[in-house]
GROMACS .gro file of C-alpha atoms in nm:
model
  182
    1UNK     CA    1  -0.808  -3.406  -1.613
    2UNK     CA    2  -0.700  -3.117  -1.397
    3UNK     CA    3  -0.731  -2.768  -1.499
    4UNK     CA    4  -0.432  -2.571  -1.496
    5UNK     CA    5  -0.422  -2.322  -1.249
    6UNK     CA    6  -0.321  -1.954  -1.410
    7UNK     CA    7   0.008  -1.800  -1.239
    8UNK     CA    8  -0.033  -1.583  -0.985
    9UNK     CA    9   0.191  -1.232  -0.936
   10UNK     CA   10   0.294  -1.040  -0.600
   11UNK     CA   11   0.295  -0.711  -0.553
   12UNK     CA   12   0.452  -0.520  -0.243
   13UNK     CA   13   0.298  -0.148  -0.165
   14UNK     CA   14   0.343   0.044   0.182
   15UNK     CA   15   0.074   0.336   0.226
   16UNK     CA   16   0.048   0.420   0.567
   17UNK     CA   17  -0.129   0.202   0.805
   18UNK     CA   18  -0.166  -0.130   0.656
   19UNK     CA   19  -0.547  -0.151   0.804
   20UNK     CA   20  -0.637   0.073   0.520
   21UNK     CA   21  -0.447  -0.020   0.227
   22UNK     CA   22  -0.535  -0.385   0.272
   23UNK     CA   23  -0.895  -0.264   0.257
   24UNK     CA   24  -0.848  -0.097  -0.064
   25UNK     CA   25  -0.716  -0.383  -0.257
   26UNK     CA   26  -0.868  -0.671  -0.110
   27UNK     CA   27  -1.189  -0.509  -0.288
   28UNK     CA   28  -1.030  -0.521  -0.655
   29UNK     CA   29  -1.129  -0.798  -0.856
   30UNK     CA   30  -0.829  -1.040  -0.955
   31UNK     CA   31  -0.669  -0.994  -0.657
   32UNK     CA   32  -0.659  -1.315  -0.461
   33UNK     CA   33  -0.522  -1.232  -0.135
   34UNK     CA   34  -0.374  -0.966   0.051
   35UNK     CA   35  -0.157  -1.017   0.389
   36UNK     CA   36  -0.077  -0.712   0.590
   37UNK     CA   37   0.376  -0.664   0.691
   38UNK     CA   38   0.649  -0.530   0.754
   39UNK     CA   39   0.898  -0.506   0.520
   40UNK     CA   40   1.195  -0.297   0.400
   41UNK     CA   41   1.373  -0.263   0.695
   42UNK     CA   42   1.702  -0.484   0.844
   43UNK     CA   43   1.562  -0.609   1.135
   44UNK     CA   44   1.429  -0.995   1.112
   45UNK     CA   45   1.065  -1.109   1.233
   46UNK     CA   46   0.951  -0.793   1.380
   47UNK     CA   47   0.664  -0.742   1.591
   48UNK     CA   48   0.391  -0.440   1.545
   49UNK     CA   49   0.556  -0.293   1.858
   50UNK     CA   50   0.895  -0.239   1.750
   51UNK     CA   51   0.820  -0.101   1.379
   52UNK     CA   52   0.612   0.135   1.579
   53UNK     CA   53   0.869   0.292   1.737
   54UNK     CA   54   1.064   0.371   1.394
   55UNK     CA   55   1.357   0.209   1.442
   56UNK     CA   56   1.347  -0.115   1.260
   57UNK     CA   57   1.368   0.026   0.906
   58UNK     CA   58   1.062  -0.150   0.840
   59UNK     CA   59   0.718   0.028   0.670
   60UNK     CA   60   0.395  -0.126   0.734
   61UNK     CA   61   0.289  -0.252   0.416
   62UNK     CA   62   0.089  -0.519   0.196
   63UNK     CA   63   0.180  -0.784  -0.041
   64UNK     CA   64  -0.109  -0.829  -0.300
   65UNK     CA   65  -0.127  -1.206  -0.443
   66UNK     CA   66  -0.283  -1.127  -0.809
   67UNK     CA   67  -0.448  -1.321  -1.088
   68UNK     CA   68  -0.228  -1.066  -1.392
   69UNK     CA   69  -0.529  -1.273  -1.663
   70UNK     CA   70  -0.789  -1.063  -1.421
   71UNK     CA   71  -0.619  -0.742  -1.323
   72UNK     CA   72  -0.276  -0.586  -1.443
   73UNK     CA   73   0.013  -0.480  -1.241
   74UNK     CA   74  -0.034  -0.091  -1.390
   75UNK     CA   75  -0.429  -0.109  -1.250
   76UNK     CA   76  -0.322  -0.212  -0.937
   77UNK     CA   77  -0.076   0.114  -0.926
   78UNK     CA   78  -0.374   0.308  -0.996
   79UNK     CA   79  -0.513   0.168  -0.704
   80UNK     CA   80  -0.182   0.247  -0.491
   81UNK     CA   81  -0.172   0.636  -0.633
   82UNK     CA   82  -0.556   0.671  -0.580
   83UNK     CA   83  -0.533   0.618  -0.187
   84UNK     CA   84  -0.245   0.764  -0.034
   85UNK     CA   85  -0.104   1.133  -0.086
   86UNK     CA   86   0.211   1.068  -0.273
   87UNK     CA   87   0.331   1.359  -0.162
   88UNK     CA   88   0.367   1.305   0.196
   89UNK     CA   89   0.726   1.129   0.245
   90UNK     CA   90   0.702   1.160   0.596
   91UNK     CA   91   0.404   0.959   0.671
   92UNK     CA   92   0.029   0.925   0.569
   93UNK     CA   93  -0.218   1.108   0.694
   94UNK     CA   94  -0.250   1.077   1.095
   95UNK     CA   95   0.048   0.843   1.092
   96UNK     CA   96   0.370   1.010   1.091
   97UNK     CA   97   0.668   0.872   1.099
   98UNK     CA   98   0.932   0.629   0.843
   99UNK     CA   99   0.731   0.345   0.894
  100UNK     CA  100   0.418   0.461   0.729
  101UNK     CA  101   0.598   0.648   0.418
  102UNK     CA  102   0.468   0.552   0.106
  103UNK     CA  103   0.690   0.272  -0.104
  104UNK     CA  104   0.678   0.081  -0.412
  105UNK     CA  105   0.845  -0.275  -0.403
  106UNK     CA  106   0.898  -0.433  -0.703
  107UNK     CA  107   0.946  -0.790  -0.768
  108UNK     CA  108   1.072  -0.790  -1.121
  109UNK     CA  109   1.250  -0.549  -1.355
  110UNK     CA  110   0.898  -0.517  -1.582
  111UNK     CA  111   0.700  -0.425  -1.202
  112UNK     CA  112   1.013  -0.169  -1.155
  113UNK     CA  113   0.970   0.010  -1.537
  114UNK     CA  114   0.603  -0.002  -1.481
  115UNK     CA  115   0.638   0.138  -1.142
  116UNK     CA  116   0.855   0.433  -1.253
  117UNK     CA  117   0.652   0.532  -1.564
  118UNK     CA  118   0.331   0.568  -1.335
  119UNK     CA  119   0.493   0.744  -1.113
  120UNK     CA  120   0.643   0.999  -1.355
  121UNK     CA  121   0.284   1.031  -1.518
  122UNK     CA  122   0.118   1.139  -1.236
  123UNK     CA  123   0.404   1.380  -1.126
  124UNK     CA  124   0.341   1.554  -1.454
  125UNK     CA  125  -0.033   1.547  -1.430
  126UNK     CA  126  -0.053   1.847  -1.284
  127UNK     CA  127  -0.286   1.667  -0.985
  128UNK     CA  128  -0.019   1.771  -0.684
  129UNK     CA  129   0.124   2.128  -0.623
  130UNK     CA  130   0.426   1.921  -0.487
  131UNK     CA  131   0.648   1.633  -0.642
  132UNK     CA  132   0.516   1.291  -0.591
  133UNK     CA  133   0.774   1.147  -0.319
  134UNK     CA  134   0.710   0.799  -0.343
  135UNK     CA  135   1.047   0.548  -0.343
  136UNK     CA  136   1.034   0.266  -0.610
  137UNK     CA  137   1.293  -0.011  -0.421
  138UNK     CA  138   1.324  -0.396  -0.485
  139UNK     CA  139   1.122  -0.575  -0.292
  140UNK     CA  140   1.299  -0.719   0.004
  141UNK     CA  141   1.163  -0.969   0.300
  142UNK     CA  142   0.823  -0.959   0.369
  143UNK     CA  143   0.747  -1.024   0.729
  144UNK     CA  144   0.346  -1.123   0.783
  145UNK     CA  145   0.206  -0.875   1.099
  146UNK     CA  146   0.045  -1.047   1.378
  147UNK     CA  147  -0.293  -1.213   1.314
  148UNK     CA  148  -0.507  -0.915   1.449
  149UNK     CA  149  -0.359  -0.692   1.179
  150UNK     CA  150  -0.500  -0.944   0.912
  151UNK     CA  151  -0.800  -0.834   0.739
  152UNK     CA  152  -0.889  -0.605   1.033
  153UNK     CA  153  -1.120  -0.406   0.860
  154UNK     CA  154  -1.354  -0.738   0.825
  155UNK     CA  155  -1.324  -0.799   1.175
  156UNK     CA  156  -1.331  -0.473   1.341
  157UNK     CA  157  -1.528  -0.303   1.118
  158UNK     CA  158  -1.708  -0.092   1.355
  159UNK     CA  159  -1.339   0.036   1.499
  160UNK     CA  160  -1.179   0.067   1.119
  161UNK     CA  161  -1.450   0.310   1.021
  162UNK     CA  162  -1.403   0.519   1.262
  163UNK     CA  163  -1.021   0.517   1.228
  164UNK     CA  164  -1.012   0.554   0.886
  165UNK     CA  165  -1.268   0.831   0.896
  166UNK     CA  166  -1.061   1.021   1.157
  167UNK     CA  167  -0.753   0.964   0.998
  168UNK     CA  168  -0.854   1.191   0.728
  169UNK     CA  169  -0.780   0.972   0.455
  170UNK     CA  170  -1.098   0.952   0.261
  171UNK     CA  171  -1.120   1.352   0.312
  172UNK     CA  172  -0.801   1.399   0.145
  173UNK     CA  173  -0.893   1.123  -0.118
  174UNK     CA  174  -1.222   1.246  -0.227
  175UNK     CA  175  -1.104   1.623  -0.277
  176UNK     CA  176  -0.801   1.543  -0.454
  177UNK     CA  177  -0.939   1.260  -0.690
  178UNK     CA  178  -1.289   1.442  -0.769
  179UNK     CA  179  -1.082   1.772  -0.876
  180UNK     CA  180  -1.016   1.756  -1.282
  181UNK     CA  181  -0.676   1.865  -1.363
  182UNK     CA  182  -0.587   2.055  -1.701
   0.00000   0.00000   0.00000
């Protein structure tokens, strides 16, 4: 007799350039797949190109396939909150611009309440001098980003570190997550 395979859950989150927020939750145990997109926006099957240039309405983003009997939909917005600066509306870090603004797509009405509780908590944490600026929308079509987008810290690893270490990210990360607040 077959074992019954446990339900998986999606999760949509856009936090700058896809290349580093894939990395950060294909590394969280209970996730079972993350695929690097474009989503958000009006404009159907775009290409890496044209969300570039700002004008599709589309962010980069990820959608996280998730075992919830391994890892919860509130631990994975932990992971979300603890690398981007939810601050920054206007882009993350070196990448400026609509399409790398932080976002929160939900998939259910439970995702959305869980979504907008986190994010209240950690405006009133006292962690950021400004208010967190992160939108909490329903998830719309996800468009999958060309192959070489797809896990491209695994296969550019070499080229990823030195983006993401010049893209100030882990800088930002490290001296706003190691600082207690009151």
């Amino acid at each position: 007799m077959a074992e019954a395979k446990t339900p998986t859950e999606t999760a949509t989150f856009a936090g700058g350039c896809f290349w580093c927020t894939h990395a950060d939750f294909e590394k969280v145990p209970g996730v079972i797949q993350v695929v690097s997109g474009y989503t958000g926006g009006q404009q159907e099957n775009p290409t890496y190109r044209e969300v570039c240039s700002g004008t599709t309405g589309h962010v980069e983003a990820i959608e996280v396939i998730f075992d919830p009997a391994e890892v919860t939909y509130p631990a994975l917005l932990e992971v979300f909150w603890r690398h981007i600066d939810p601050t920054d509306s206007g882009g993350q870090f070196v990448d400026r611009g609509p399409q790398y603004r932080p976002v929160i797509f939900y998939h259910t009405e439970v995702q959305k309440r869980l979504a907008e509780a986190s994010r209240a908590e950690l405006d009133s944490s006292g962690r950021f001098n400004k208010p967190i600026a992160v939108d909490i929308l329903p998830a719309e079509p996800f468009y999958r980003a060309e192959a070489y987008h797809q896990d491209y810290s695994g296969k550019n690893p070499s080229r990823y570190t030195l983006y993401r270490f010049h893209s100030g990210r882990d800088q930002f990360l490290g001296k706003v997550w190691s600082r207690k607040t009151s």
